[in-house]
Coordinates of C-alpha atoms and ligand atoms in Angstrom, one line a residue:
X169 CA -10.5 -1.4 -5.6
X170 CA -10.7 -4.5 -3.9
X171 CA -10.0 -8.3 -4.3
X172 CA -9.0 -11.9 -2.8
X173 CA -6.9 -14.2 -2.9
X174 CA -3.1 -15.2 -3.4
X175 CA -2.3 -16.1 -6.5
X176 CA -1.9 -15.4 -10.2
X177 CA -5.2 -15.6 -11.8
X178 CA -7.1 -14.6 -14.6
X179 CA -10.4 -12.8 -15.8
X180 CA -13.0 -15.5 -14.7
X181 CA -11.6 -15.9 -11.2
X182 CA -13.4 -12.8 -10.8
X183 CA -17.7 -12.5 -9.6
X184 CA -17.2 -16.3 -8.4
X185 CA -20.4 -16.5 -5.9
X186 CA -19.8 -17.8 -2.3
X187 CA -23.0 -18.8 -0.5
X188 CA -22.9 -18.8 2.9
X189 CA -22.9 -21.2 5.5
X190 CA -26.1 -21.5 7.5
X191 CA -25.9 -18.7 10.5
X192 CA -28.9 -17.5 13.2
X193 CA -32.3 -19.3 14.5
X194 CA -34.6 -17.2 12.6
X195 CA -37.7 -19.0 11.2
X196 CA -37.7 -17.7 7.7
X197 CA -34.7 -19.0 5.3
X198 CA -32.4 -16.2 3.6
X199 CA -29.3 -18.0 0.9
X200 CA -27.3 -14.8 0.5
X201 CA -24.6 -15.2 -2.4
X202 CA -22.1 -12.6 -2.8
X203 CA -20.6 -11.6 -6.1
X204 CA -17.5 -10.0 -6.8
X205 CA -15.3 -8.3 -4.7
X206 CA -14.4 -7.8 -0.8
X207 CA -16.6 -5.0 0.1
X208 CA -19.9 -7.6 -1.2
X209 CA -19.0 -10.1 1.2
X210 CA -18.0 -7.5 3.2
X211 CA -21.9 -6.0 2.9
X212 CA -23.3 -9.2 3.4
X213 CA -22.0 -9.4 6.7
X214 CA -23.8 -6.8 7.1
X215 CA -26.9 -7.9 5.5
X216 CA -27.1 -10.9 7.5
X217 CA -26.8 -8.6 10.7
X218 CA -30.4 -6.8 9.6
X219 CA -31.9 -9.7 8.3
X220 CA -31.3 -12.0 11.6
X221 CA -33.1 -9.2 13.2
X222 CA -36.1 -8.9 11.2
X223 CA -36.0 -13.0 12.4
X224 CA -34.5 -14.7 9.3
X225 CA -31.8 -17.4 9.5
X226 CA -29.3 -18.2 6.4
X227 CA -29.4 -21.6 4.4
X228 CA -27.1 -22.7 1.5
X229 CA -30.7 -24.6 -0.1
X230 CA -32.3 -22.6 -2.6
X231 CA -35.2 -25.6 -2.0
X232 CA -35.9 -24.3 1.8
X233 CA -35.3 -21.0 1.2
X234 CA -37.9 -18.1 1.7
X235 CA -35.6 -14.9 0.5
X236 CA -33.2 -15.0 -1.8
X237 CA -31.1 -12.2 -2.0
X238 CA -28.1 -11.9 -4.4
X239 CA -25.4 -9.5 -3.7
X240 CA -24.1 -8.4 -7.1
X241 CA -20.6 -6.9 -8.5
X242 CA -21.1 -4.7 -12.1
X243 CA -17.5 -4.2 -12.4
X244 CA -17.0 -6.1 -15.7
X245 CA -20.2 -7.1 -17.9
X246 CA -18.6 -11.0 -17.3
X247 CA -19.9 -10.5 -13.3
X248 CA -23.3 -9.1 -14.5
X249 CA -23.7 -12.3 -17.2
X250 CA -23.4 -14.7 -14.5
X251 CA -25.7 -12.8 -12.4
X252 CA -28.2 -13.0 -14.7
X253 CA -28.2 -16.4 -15.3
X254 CA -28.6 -17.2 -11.7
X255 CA -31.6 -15.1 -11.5
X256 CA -33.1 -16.8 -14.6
X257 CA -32.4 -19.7 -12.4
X258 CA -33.9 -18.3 -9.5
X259 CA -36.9 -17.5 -12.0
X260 CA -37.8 -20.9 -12.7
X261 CA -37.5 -22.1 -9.1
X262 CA -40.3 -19.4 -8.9
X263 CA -42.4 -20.6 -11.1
X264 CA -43.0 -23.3 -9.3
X265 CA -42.9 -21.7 -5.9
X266 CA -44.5 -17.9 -6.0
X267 CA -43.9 -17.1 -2.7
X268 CA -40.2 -17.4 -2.6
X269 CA -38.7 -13.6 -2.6
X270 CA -35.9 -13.1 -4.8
X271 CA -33.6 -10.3 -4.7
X272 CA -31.0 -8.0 -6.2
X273 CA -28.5 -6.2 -4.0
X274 CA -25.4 -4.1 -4.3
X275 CA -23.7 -3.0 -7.1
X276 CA -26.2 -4.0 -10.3
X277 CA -29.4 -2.5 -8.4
X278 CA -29.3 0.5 -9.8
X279 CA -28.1 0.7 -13.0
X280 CA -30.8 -2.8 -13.6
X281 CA -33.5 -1.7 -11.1
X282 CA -36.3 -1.4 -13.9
X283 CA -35.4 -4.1 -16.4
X284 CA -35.4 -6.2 -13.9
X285 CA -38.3 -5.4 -12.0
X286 CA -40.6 -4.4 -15.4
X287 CA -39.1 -5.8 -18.4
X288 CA -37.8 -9.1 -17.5
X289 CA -39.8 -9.7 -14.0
X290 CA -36.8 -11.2 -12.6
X291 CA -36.7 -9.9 -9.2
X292 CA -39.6 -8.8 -6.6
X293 CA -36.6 -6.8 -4.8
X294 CA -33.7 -4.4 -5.9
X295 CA -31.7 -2.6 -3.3
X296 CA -28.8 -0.5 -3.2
X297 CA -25.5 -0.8 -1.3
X298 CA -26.9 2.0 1.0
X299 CA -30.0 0.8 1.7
X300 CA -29.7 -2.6 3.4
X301 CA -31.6 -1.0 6.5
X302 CA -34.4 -0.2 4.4
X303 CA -34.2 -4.3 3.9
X304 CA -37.1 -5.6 6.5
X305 CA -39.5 -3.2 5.2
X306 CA -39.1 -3.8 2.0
X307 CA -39.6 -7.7 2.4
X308 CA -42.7 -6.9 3.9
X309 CA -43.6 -4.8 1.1
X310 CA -42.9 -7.9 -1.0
X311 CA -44.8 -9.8 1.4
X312 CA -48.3 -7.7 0.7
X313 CA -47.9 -8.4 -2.9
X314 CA -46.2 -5.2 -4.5
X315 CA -42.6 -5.0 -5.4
X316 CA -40.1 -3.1 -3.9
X317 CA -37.1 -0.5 -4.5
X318 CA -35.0 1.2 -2.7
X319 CA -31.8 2.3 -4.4
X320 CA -30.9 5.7 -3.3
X321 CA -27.0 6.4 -2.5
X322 CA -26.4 8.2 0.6
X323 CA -23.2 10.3 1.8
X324 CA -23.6 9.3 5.0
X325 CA -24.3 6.0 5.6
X326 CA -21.5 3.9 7.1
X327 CA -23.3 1.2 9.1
X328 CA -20.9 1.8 11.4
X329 CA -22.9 0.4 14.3
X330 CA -23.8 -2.6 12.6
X331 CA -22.1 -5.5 14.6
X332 CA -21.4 -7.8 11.2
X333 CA -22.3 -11.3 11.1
X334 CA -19.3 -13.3 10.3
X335 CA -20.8 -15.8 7.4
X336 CA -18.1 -18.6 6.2
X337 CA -15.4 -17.5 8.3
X338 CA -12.4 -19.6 9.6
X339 CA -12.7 -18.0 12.9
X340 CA -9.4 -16.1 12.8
X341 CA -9.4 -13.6 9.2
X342 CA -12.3 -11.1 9.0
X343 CA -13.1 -7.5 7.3
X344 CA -14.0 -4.7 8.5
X345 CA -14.9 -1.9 6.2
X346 CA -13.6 1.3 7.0
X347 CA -15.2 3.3 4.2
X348 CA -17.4 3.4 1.6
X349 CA -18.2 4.8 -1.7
X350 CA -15.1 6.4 -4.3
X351 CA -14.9 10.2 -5.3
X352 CA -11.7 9.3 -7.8
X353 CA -13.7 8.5 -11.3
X354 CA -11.2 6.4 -13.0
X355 CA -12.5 6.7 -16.4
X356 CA -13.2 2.9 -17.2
X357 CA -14.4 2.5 -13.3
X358 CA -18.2 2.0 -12.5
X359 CA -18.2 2.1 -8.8
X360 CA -18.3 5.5 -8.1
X361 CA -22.1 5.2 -10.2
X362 CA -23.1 2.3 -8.2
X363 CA -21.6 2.6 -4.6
X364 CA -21.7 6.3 -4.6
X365 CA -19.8 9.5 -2.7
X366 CA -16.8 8.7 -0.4
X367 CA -17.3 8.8 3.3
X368 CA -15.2 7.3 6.1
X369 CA -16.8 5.5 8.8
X370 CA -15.8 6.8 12.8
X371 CA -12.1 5.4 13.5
X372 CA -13.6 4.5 17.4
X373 CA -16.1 2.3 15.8
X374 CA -13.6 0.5 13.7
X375 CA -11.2 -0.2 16.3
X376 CA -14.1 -1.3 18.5
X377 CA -14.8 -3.8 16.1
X378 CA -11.3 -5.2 15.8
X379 CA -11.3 -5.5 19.8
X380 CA -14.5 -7.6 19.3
X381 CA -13.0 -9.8 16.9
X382 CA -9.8 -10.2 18.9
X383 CA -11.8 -10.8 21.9
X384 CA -13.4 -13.7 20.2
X385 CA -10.5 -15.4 19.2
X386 CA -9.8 -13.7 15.4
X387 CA -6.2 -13.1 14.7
X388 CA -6.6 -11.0 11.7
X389 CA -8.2 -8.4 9.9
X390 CA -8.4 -6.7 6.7
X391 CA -9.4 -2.9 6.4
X392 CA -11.3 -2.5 3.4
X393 CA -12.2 0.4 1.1
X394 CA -12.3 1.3 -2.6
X395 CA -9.0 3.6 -1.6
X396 CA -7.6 3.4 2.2
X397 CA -5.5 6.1 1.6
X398 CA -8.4 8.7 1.0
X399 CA -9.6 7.2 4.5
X400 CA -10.3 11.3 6.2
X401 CA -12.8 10.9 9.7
X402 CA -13.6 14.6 10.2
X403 CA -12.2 16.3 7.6
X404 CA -13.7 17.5 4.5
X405 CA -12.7 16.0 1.1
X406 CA -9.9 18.9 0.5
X407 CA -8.9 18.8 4.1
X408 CA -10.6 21.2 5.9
X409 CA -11.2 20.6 9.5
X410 CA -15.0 19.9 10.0
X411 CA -15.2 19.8 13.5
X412 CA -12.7 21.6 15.7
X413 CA -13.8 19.9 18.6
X414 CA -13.3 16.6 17.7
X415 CA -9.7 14.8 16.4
X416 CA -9.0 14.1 12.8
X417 CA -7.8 11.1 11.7
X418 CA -6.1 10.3 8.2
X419 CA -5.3 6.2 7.5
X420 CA -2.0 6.3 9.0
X421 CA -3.6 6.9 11.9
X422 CA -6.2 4.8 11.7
X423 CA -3.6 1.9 11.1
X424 CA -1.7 2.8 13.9
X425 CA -4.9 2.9 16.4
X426 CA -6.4 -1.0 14.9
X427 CA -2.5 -2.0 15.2
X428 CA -2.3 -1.1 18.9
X429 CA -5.7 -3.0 19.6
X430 CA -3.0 -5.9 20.2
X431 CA 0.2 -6.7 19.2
X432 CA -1.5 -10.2 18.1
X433 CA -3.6 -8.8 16.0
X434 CA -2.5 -8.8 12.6
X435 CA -3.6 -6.1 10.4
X436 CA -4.2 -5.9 6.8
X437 CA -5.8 -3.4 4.2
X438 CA -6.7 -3.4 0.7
X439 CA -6.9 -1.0 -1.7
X440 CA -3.7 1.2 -1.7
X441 CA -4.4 3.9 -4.4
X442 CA -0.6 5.2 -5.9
X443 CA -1.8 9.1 -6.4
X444 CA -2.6 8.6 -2.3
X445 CA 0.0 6.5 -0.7
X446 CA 1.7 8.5 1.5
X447 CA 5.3 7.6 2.9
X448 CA 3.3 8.0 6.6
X449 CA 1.4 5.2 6.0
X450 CA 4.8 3.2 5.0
X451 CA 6.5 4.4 7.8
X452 CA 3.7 3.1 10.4
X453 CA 3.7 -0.2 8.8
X454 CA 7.2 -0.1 9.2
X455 CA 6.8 0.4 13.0
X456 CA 4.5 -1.8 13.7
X457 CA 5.6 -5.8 13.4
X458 CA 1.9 -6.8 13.1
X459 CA 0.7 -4.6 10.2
X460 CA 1.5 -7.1 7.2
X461 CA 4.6 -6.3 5.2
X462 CA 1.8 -6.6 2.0
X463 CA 0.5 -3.6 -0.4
X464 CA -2.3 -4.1 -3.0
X465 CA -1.0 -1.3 -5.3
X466 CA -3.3 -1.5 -8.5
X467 CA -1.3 0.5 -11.6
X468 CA -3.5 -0.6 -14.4
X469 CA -1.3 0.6 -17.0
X470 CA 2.2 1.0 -17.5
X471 CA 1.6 3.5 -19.6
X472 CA 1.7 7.2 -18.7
X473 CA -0.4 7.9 -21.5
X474 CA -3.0 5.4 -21.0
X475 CA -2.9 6.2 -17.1
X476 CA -4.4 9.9 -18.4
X477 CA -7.2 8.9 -20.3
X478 CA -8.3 6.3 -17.5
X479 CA -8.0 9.6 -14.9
X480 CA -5.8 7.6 -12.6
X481 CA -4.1 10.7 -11.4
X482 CA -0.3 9.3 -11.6
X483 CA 2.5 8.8 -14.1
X484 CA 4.8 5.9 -14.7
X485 CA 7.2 7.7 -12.8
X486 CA 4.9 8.7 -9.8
X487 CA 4.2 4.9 -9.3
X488 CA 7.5 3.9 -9.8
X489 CA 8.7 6.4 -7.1
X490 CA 5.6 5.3 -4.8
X491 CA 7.6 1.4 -5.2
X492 CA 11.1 2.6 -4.8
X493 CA 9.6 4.5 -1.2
X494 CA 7.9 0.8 -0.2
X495 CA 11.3 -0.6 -0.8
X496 CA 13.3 2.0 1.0
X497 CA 11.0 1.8 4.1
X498 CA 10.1 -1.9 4.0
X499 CA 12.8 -3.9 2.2
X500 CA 10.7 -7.7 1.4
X501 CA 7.4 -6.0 1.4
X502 CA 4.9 -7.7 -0.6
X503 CA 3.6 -5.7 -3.6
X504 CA 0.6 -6.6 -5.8
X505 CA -1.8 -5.4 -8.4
X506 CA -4.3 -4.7 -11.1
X507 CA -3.4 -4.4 -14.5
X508 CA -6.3 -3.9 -17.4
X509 CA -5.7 -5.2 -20.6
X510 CA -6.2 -3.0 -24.1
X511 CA -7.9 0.1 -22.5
X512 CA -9.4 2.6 -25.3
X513 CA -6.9 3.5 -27.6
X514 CA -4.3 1.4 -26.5
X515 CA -1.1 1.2 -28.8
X516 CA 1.4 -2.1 -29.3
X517 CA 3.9 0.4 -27.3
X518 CA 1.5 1.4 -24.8
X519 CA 1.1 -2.5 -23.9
X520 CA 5.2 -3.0 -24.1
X521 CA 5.4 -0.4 -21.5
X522 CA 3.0 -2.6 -19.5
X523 CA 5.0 -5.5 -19.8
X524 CA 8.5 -3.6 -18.7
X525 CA 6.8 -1.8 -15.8
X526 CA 5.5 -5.7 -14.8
X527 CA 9.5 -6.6 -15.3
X528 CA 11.3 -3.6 -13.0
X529 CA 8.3 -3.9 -10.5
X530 CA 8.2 -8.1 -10.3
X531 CA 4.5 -8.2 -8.5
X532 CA 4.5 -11.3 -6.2
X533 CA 0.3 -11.2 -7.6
X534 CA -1.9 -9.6 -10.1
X535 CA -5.2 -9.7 -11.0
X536 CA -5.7 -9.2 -14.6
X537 CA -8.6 -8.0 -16.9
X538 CA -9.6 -7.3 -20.5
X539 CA -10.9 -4.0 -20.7
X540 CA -14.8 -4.4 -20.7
X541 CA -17.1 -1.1 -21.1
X542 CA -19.0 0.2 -18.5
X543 CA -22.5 2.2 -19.4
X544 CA -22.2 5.9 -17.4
X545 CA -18.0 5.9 -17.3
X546 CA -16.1 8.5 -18.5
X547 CA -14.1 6.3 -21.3
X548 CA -17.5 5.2 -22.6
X549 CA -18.6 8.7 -23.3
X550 CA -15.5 9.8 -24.2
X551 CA -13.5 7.3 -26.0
X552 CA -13.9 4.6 -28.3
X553 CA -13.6 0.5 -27.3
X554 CA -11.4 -0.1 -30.0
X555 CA -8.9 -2.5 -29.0
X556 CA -10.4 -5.4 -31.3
X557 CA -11.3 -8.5 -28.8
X558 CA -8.7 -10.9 -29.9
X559 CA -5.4 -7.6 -29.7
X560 CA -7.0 -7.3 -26.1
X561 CA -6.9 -11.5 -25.4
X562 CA -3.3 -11.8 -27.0
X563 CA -2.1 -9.0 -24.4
X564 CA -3.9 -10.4 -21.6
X565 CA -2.1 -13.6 -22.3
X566 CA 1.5 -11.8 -22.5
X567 CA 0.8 -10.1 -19.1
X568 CA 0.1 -13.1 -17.9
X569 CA 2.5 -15.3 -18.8
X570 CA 4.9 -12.9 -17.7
X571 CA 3.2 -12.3 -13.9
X572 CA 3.1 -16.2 -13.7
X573 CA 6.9 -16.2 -14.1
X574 CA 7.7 -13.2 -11.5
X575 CA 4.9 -14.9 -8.9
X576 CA 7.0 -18.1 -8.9
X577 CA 10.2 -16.3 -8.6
X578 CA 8.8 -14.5 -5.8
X579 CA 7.6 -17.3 -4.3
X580 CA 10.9 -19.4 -4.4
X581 CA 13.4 -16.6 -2.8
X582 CA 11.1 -17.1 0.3
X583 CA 12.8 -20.6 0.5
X584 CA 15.2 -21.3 2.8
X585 CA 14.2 -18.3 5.5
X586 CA 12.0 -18.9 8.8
X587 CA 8.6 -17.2 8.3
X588 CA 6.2 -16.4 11.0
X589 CA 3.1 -18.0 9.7
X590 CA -0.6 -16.9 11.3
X591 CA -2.5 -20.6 11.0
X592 CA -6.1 -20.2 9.4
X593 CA -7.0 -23.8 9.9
X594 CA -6.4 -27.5 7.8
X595 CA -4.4 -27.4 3.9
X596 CA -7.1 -27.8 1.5
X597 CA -4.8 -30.7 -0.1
X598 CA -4.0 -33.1 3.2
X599 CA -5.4 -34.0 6.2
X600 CA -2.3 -33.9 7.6
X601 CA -1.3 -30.3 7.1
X602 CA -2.1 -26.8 8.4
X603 CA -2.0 -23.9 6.1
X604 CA -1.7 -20.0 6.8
X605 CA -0.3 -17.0 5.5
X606 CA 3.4 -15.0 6.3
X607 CA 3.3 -11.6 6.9
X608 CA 3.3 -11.2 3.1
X609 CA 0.3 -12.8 2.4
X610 CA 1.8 -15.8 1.0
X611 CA 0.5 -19.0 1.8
X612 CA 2.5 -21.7 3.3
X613 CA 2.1 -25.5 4.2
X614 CA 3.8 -27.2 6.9
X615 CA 2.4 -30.8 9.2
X616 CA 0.1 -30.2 11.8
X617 CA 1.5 -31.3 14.6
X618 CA -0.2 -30.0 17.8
X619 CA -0.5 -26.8 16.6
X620 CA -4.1 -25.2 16.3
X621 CA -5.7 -22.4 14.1
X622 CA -5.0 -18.6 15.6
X623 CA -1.5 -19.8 16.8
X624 CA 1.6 -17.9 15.6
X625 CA 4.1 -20.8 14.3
X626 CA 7.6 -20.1 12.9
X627 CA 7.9 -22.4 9.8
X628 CA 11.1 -23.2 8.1
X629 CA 10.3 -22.9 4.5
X630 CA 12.2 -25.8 2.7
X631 CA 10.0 -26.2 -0.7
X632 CA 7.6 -24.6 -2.9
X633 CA 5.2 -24.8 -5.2
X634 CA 4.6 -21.3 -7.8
X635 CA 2.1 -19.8 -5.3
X636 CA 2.6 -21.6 -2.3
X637 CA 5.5 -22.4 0.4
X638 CA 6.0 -25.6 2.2
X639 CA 7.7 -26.6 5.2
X640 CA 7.9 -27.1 8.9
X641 CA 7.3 -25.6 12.1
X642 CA 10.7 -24.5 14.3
X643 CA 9.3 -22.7 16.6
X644 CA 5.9 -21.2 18.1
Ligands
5AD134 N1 -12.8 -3.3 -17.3 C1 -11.8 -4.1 -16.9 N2 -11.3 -4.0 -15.6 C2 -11.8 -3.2 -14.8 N3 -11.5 -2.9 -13.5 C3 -12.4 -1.9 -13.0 N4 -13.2 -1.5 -14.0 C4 -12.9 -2.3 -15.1 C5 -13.3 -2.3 -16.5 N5 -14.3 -1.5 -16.9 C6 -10.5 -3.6 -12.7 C7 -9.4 -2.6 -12.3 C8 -9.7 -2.5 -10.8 C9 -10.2 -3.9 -10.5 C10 -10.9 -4.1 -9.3 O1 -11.0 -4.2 -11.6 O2 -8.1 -3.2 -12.5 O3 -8.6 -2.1 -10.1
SF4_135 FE1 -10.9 2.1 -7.7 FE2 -10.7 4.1 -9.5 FE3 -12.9 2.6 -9.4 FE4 -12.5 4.3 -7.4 S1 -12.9 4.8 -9.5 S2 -13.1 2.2 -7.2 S3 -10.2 4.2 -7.3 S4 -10.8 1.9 -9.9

């Protein structure tokens, strides 16, 4: 699964909306917010593409707009609360405008597409994650009056030509999805019900698209899918060579062909599943200087138990093997994760082993979550929610507490060493500083100087804050 960020941070942090900056010439107005994780913005790049064809441009005013299209995350019932209250919001700016479009995309479509539509006449639109091509036509559909639907999953559907539209970039990170959909069916997990079959997209395509984005000046990017490691171009799901004519490609190749696009190029990809991870792909990171030295290794449980009943497909000891190999191979490398709080059936000893696993590990970052039911998932069918709310909040706090502590200890034995530092652009905090991220993802803080965004800088780290590393350039 997939995420952002760099630091420790809790349930809420999660489904935050970005609105995008104002992009194309179009004559109608589209504001596109994105909810939840990577892939969304990831698809609304994407989105923007085919609606700046069909001739709209974006806008962050709701007032101007003509469309509004909200890209939406179901992952935890939290994301799909705040949805709907910005589509009640939405509703009312309606009300006094009739002709302004509004509509659902991505992950809520179609698990909401009726109650929405019917019941609560929220939305005029509802559309799928693989069936933003359908988008123009269905606007039109809108336009004569009727409302529109299309939210049928597809097991091909990549956009893989699809030249993205970069919307609130810094010029130098970007995504590029490599895949889409999850076969795994983690038992609390609702994305294989809403994004649909895995399929990989053509490896030539992706690593024309990171030569596009190096050619325009981006230093970095980010290979996204539900689980890289699953990443198969020409191979069935057990395997099996489809086409004998053609090459097959597994992610450690794939890595290995973005990585050569240029050695400048840094390259970064989220999410690592542990049942997957193969000592391959640790071994080509460890060849290649500009694949980050950073793995986003969700474990959800520390529990071997609890790992069963949420189908994960690994034991304590399988993941702890899979961390002992990223050691061995890459000695520093950055390890993060996902950890859910009070999963069905979930014992006081089932959350210590949590908290030990958290201890031998010491995760530079986690992202952490209460346990929040999913209509369609296995665990709802199967087993009972009965962690009471406040066992779940108390444990939630513990994990925590105790992440906060190993972030800032991780964070303060990277003083003192030279880091090579990719600048993103101006600190958030001073005028007078640049800010960008080492090779394991951790951002640091140093004065500007002359030095510009996209420019390599070795940075003498001398102080620190829990998440973030200050100090000054040496070297560029
Ligand atoms: N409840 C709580 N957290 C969940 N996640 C996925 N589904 C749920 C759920 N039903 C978390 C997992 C996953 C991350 C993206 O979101 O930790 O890795
Ligand atoms: Fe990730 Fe599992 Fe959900 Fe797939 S089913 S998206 S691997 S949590």
């Amino acid at each position: 699964m997939l995420h952002d960020g760099n630091k420790v941070i809790e349930e809420q942090r999660q489904g935050e909306a970005t609105m995008v900056e104002p992009v194309g010439t179009g004559k109608r107005k589209l504001l596109l917010e994105s909810y939840g994780c990577q892939m969304n913005f990831s698809d609304s790049e994407i989105v923007a593409s085919i609606m700046g064809e069909a001739g709209f441009s974006t806008t962050r005013e709701a007032e101007e707009a003509d469309v509004v299209l909200l890209n939406t995350c179901a992952i935890r019932d939290n994301a799909e609360q705040r949805v709907r209250n910005r589509l009640k919001y939405f509703k009312a700016l309606k009300d006094r405008r009739p002709e302004l479009v509004v509509g659902v995309l991505g992950c809520m479509a179609e698990r909401l597409r009726d109650k929405l539509l019917e019941e609560e006449k929220l939305v005029d639109l509802v559309v799928g994650p693989d069936a933003y091509r359908d988008l123009p036509n269905l606007i039109e559909k809108v336009d004569g009056g009727q409302k529109a639907v299309n939210v049928l999953l597809s097991r091909e559907e990549t956009y893989a030509e699809i030249s993205p539209v970069r919307l609130d970039t810094n010029g130098i990170s970007a995504f590029i999805s490599i895949m889409r959909g999850c076969d795994n069916m983690c038992s609390f997990c609702v994305v294989p019900f809403t994004r649909g079959r895995e399929r990989s997209r053509d490896p030539q395509s992706i690593a024309r698209e990171a030569k596009e984005l190096f050619d325009k000046g981006y230093r970095e990017v980010t290979l996204l899918g539900q689980n890289v490691d699953s990443y198969k171009w020409n191979m069935t799901s057990k395997g099996e060579v489809k086409d004998p004519q053609k090459p097959t490609v597994n992610f450690a190749q794939l890595l290995e062909l973005v990585a050569k696009v240029n050695p400048d190029l840094r390259v970064r990809f989220s999410t690592s599943h542990p049942k997957d991870m193969t000592d391959d792909v640790l071994h080509t990171m460890a060849k290649y200087e500009n694949i980050c030295k950073y793995i986003h290794l969700p474990v959800q449980s520390g529990s071997s138990d609890v790992l069963k009943r949420m189908n994960r497909g690994y034991t304590r000891d399988w993941y702890k093997n899979r961390i002992e190999a990223i050691n061995r191979i890459m000695p520093g490398c950055a390890i993060s994760t996902d950890i859910i709080a009070g999963f069905c059936g979930e014992t006081e000893e089932d959350h210590e082993l949590t908290l030990s696993l958290m201890k031998e590990v010491r995760y530079g970052m986690a992202y952490m979550f209460k346990y929040s039911e999913r209509p369609r998932t296995l665990a709802e069918r199967k087993y009972e929610d009965d962690v009471p709310e406040e066992v779940k909040g108390r444990r939630l706090k513990e994990i925590i507490n105790l992440q906060m502590e190993c972030s800032a200890e991780r964070t303060k034995a990277m003083v003192g060493k030279v880091h090579r530092v990719l600048i993103e652009g101006p600190s958030k905090k001073s005028e007078a500083d640049l800010c960008g991220r080492n090779s394991e993802n951790t951002m640091v803080v140093f004065p500007k100087g002359d030095y510009r965004s996209g420019q390599y800088v070795d940075v003498m780290v001398t102080d620190c804050t829990s998440v973030t590393l200050l100090g000054e350039v040496v070297a560029s």
